[in-house]
Amino acid sequence: SYELTQPPSVSVSPGQTARITCSGDALPKQYAYWYQQKPGQAPVLVIYKDSERPSGIPERFSGSSSGTTVTLTISGVQAEDEADYYCQSADSSGTPHHVVFGGGTKLTVL
Amino acid sequence: EVQLVESGGGLVQPGGSLRLSCAASGFTFSSYAMHWVRQAPGKGLEYVSAISSNGGSTYYANSVKGRFTISRDNSKNTLYLQMGSLRAEDMAVYYCARDGLGIAAAGTYFDYWGQGTLVTVSS
């Protein structure tokens, strides 16, 4: 089955830039999406269609894509950005329910 | 404001059944495909099921196919998940989520999520 691979953890100091990667063979053909999940809360969409930012999401969140890897970048990290981040995409089957999530990356703000 | 409120979770014995509900407000419910996504304790997100805006098409992850049934009542703005033959591995927080594309198409995503309801499977 198709998999998206994320690093388990990323640590940065406040004000620095955090980069979280997500790798998958179908990513050149499928959009990627990113969700932020804080403890005890529901996921929140922070990036859609590789690099688009929903309204209400701070400009410090950005997304990019290169080949089989997509990257969520958080510039000028703040303490409130500490959370789990999940990438999501689809395999290349074209079937609606073939949604795939990455395993998640815990962002720690030192 | 889009709101999704799940209910119906609780403790159920292995092999038992449970029906989850998701009450939607703040948008035209009948215009959007809807989904269920779950998260086992301390684990990542797992896709469960989808239903088209008119309920005519449904989709299931292999892990729940044949045991779970997704449905909706557009007159009540409510999404359902009927869960049967429950197993220990079904224990999770179940989230309902709105389809970001509006239709349950390949490559879709989830633009709004509810707060989730916990299903505990244990004897």
CSV table of C-alpha atoms in Angstrom, one decimal:
chain,number,residue,atom,x,y,z
A,1,SER,CA,0.0,0.0,0.0
A,2,TYR,CA,1.0,3.6,-0.6
A,3,GLU,CA,2.9,5.4,2.2
A,4,LEU,CA,3.9,9.0,3.0
A,5,THR,CA,7.0,9.3,5.0
A,6,GLN,CA,7.6,12.0,7.6
A,7,PRO,CA,10.4,12.4,10.2
A,8,PRO,CA,9.1,11.6,13.6
A,9,SER,CA,10.3,14.8,15.2
A,10,VAL,CA,11.8,18.2,14.4
A,11,SER,CA,13.1,20.6,17.0
A,12,VAL,CA,13.8,24.3,16.6
A,13,SER,CA,14.3,27.3,18.8
A,14,PRO,CA,11.8,30.2,18.8
A,15,GLY,CA,12.3,32.5,15.8
A,16,GLN,CA,14.1,29.9,13.7
A,17,THR,CA,12.7,28.2,10.6
A,18,ALA,CA,11.3,24.7,10.9
A,19,ARG,CA,11.1,22.5,7.8
A,20,ILE,CA,9.0,19.3,7.9
A,21,THR,CA,9.3,17.0,4.9
A,22,CYS,CA,6.9,14.4,3.5
A,23,SER,CA,8.0,11.9,0.8
A,24,GLY,CA,5.9,9.7,-1.4
A,25,ASP,CA,6.2,8.3,-4.9
A,26,ALA,CA,2.9,9.8,-6.1
A,27,LEU,CA,3.5,13.3,-4.9
A,28,PRO,CA,4.7,14.5,-8.3
A,29,LYS,CA,1.1,13.7,-9.5
A,30,GLN,CA,-1.0,14.4,-6.5
A,31,TYR,CA,-1.4,17.5,-4.3
A,32,ALA,CA,-0.3,17.4,-0.7
A,33,TYR,CA,-2.1,18.9,2.3
A,34,TRP,CA,-0.8,19.7,5.8
A,35,TYR,CA,-2.6,19.6,9.1
A,36,GLN,CA,-1.6,20.9,12.5
A,37,GLN,CA,-2.8,19.1,15.5
A,38,LYS,CA,-2.3,20.3,19.1
A,39,PRO,CA,-2.8,18.0,22.0
A,40,GLY,CA,-6.4,17.2,22.7
A,41,GLN,CA,-7.6,19.1,19.6
A,42,ALA,CA,-8.8,18.3,16.2
A,43,PRO,CA,-6.5,18.7,13.2
A,44,VAL,CA,-6.5,22.1,11.4
A,45,LEU,CA,-5.7,22.5,7.7
A,46,VAL,CA,-2.7,24.8,7.3
A,47,ILE,CA,-1.7,24.2,3.7
A,48,TYR,CA,-3.7,22.8,0.8
A,49,LYS,CA,-2.8,22.0,-2.8
A,50,ASP,CA,1.0,21.9,-2.0
A,51,SER,CA,1.4,25.6,-1.2
A,52,GLU,CA,-1.9,27.4,-0.7
A,53,ARG,CA,-2.7,28.8,2.7
A,54,PRO,CA,-6.3,28.8,4.0
A,55,SER,CA,-7.7,32.1,5.3
A,56,GLY,CA,-6.8,32.6,8.9
A,57,ILE,CA,-3.5,30.7,8.8
A,58,PRO,CA,-0.5,32.9,9.6
A,59,GLU,CA,1.8,33.8,6.7
A,60,ARG,CA,4.7,32.1,8.4
A,61,PHE,CA,3.3,28.8,7.3
A,62,SER,CA,4.2,27.9,3.7
A,63,GLY,CA,4.4,24.8,1.6
A,64,SER,CA,6.5,23.7,-1.4
A,65,SER,CA,6.9,20.7,-3.6
A,66,SER,CA,9.9,19.2,-5.4
A,67,GLY,CA,9.7,15.8,-7.1
A,68,THR,CA,8.6,13.1,-4.6
A,69,THR,CA,9.0,15.4,-1.5
A,70,VAL,CA,6.8,18.2,-0.2
A,71,THR,CA,7.9,20.5,2.6
A,72,LEU,CA,6.0,22.5,5.2
A,73,THR,CA,8.1,25.5,6.3
A,74,ILE,CA,7.3,27.5,9.4
A,75,SER,CA,9.3,30.7,9.4
A,76,GLY,CA,9.9,32.5,12.7
A,77,VAL,CA,8.6,29.6,14.8
A,78,GLN,CA,6.6,30.6,17.8
A,79,ALA,CA,5.9,28.6,20.9
A,80,GLU,CA,2.3,28.2,19.9
A,81,ASP,CA,3.4,26.3,16.8
A,82,GLU,CA,4.5,23.3,18.9
A,83,ALA,CA,2.2,20.5,17.6
A,84,ASP,CA,2.0,17.4,15.5
A,85,TYR,CA,2.0,18.0,11.8
A,86,TYR,CA,0.5,15.5,9.3
A,87,CYS,CA,0.9,15.5,5.5
A,88,GLN,CA,-1.9,14.0,3.5
A,89,SER,CA,-2.3,13.0,-0.2
A,90,ALA,CA,-3.6,10.3,-2.4
A,91,ASP,CA,-2.2,7.4,-4.3
A,92,SER,CA,-2.2,7.4,-8.0
A,93,SER,CA,-5.2,5.1,-8.4
A,94,GLY,CA,-7.7,7.9,-8.9
A,95,THR,CA,-10.1,6.3,-6.3
A,96,PRO,CA,-11.7,8.7,-3.9
A,97,HIS,CA,-11.1,6.8,-0.8
A,98,HIS,CA,-7.5,6.2,-1.3
A,99,VAL,CA,-6.5,9.0,1.1
A,100,VAL,CA,-3.2,8.6,2.8
A,101,PHE,CA,-1.8,10.3,5.8
A,102,GLY,CA,1.9,10.5,6.8
A,103,GLY,CA,2.8,9.2,10.2
A,104,GLY,CA,3.1,12.7,11.6
A,105,THR,CA,5.9,14.9,12.8
A,106,LYS,CA,6.1,16.3,16.3
A,107,LEU,CA,7.5,19.8,16.2
A,108,THR,CA,9.1,20.8,19.4
A,109,VAL,CA,9.9,24.5,20.1
A,110,LEU,CA,12.9,24.5,22.4
B,1,GLU,CA,-19.1,29.6,11.0
B,2,VAL,CA,-18.7,26.0,10.0
B,3,GLN,CA,-19.3,23.7,12.9
B,4,LEU,CA,-19.1,19.9,13.1
B,5,VAL,CA,-20.2,18.2,16.4
B,6,GLU,CA,-19.7,14.5,16.8
B,7,SER,CA,-21.6,12.4,19.3
B,8,GLY,CA,-22.3,8.8,20.1
B,9,GLY,CA,-19.0,7.5,21.2
B,10,GLY,CA,-18.6,5.4,24.3
B,11,LEU,CA,-17.6,2.0,25.7
B,12,VAL,CA,-18.6,-1.0,23.7
B,13,GLN,CA,-17.6,-4.7,24.0
B,14,PRO,CA,-15.7,-6.4,21.3
B,15,GLY,CA,-18.1,-7.6,18.6
B,16,GLY,CA,-20.6,-4.9,19.6
B,17,SER,CA,-22.1,-2.0,17.6
B,18,LEU,CA,-22.2,1.7,17.9
B,19,ARG,CA,-23.6,4.6,15.8
B,20,LEU,CA,-21.8,7.9,15.6
B,21,SER,CA,-23.4,11.1,14.6
B,22,CYS,CA,-22.0,14.4,13.3
B,23,ALA,CA,-24.2,17.5,13.4
B,24,ALA,CA,-23.2,20.1,10.8
B,25,SER,CA,-24.0,23.8,10.7
B,26,GLY,CA,-22.8,27.0,9.2
B,27,PHE,CA,-22.7,25.7,5.6
B,28,THR,CA,-25.0,24.1,3.0
B,29,PHE,CA,-24.5,20.5,4.2
B,30,SER,CA,-26.2,18.9,1.2
B,31,SER,CA,-23.6,20.5,-1.1
B,32,TYR,CA,-20.6,18.7,0.4
B,33,ALA,CA,-19.2,15.2,0.6
B,34,MET,CA,-18.3,14.2,4.1
B,35,HIS,CA,-15.8,11.9,5.7
B,36,TRP,CA,-14.8,10.1,8.8
B,37,VAL,CA,-11.2,9.9,10.0
B,38,ARG,CA,-10.0,8.2,13.2
B,39,GLN,CA,-7.0,8.4,15.5
B,40,ALA,CA,-6.1,5.6,17.8
B,41,PRO,CA,-4.7,6.7,21.2
B,42,GLY,CA,-1.2,8.1,20.7
B,43,LYS,CA,-1.2,7.3,17.0
B,44,GLY,CA,-1.6,9.0,13.7
B,45,LEU,CA,-4.6,9.8,11.5
B,46,GLU,CA,-6.4,7.0,9.6
B,47,TYR,CA,-8.9,7.5,6.9
B,48,VAL,CA,-12.2,5.6,7.5
B,49,SER,CA,-15.0,6.4,5.1
B,50,ALA,CA,-16.5,9.0,2.7
B,51,ILE,CA,-20.0,9.7,1.4
B,52,SER,CA,-21.0,11.9,-1.6
B,53,SER,CA,-23.1,15.0,-1.1
B,54,ASN,CA,-26.4,13.2,-2.0
B,55,GLY,CA,-25.5,10.0,-0.3
B,56,GLY,CA,-25.4,8.1,-3.5
B,57,SER,CA,-21.8,7.1,-3.3
B,58,THR,CA,-19.9,5.7,-0.4
B,59,TYR,CA,-16.3,4.6,0.1
B,60,TYR,CA,-14.5,2.7,2.9
B,61,ALA,CA,-11.0,1.9,4.0
B,62,ASN,CA,-10.2,-1.8,3.7
B,63,SER,CA,-9.9,-2.0,7.5
B,64,VAL,CA,-13.6,-1.2,8.0
B,65,LYS,CA,-15.2,-2.4,4.8
B,66,GLY,CA,-18.1,-4.7,5.5
B,67,ARG,CA,-18.3,-3.7,9.2
B,68,PHE,CA,-19.0,0.1,9.0
B,69,THR,CA,-21.7,1.9,7.1
B,70,ILE,CA,-21.6,5.6,6.4
B,71,SER,CA,-24.9,7.5,5.8
B,72,ARG,CA,-26.3,11.0,5.9
B,73,ASP,CA,-29.6,12.8,6.4
B,74,ASN,CA,-29.5,16.1,4.5
B,75,SER,CA,-32.8,17.2,6.0
B,76,LYS,CA,-31.2,17.0,9.4
B,77,ASN,CA,-27.7,18.2,8.4
B,78,THR,CA,-26.3,15.1,10.0
B,79,LEU,CA,-23.7,12.5,9.1
B,80,TYR,CA,-23.6,9.0,10.6
B,81,LEU,CA,-21.3,6.1,11.0
B,82,GLN,CA,-22.8,2.8,11.9
B,83,MET,CA,-20.1,0.6,13.3
B,84,GLY,CA,-20.5,-3.2,13.8
B,85,SER,CA,-18.3,-6.2,14.7
B,86,LEU,CA,-16.1,-3.8,16.6
B,87,ARG,CA,-12.6,-4.8,17.4
B,88,ALA,CA,-9.9,-3.6,19.8
B,89,GLU,CA,-8.1,-2.0,16.9
B,90,ASP,CA,-11.2,0.2,16.2
B,91,MET,CA,-10.7,2.0,19.5
B,92,ALA,CA,-10.0,5.6,18.5
B,93,VAL,CA,-11.2,9.2,18.4
B,94,TYR,CA,-13.5,9.5,15.4
B,95,TYR,CA,-13.6,12.8,13.6
B,96,CYS,CA,-16.0,13.9,11.0
B,97,ALA,CA,-14.6,16.2,8.3
B,98,ARG,CA,-15.9,18.3,5.5
B,99,ASP,CA,-14.6,17.6,2.0
B,100,GLY,CA,-12.4,20.5,0.9
B,101,LEU,CA,-13.3,20.0,-2.8
B,102,GLY,CA,-17.0,19.5,-2.1
B,103,ILE,CA,-17.0,16.2,-3.9
B,104,ALA,CA,-15.5,13.0,-2.8
B,105,ALA,CA,-13.0,13.0,-5.6
B,106,ALA,CA,-9.6,11.4,-5.8
B,107,GLY,CA,-7.1,13.7,-4.2
B,108,THR,CA,-9.5,15.4,-1.9
B,109,TYR,CA,-8.8,16.9,1.5
B,110,PHE,CA,-10.5,18.0,4.7
B,111,ASP,CA,-11.0,21.7,5.3
B,112,TYR,CA,-13.0,21.5,8.6
B,113,TRP,CA,-13.0,18.9,11.3
B,114,GLY,CA,-15.1,18.3,14.3
B,115,GLN,CA,-13.7,17.8,17.8
B,116,GLY,CA,-14.1,14.1,17.7
B,117,THR,CA,-15.8,11.4,19.7
B,118,LEU,CA,-14.0,8.6,21.5
B,119,VAL,CA,-14.9,5.0,20.9
B,120,THR,CA,-13.5,2.5,23.4
B,121,VAL,CA,-13.7,-1.2,22.6
B,122,SER,CA,-13.1,-3.3,25.7
B,123,SER,CA,-14.6,-6.1,27.7
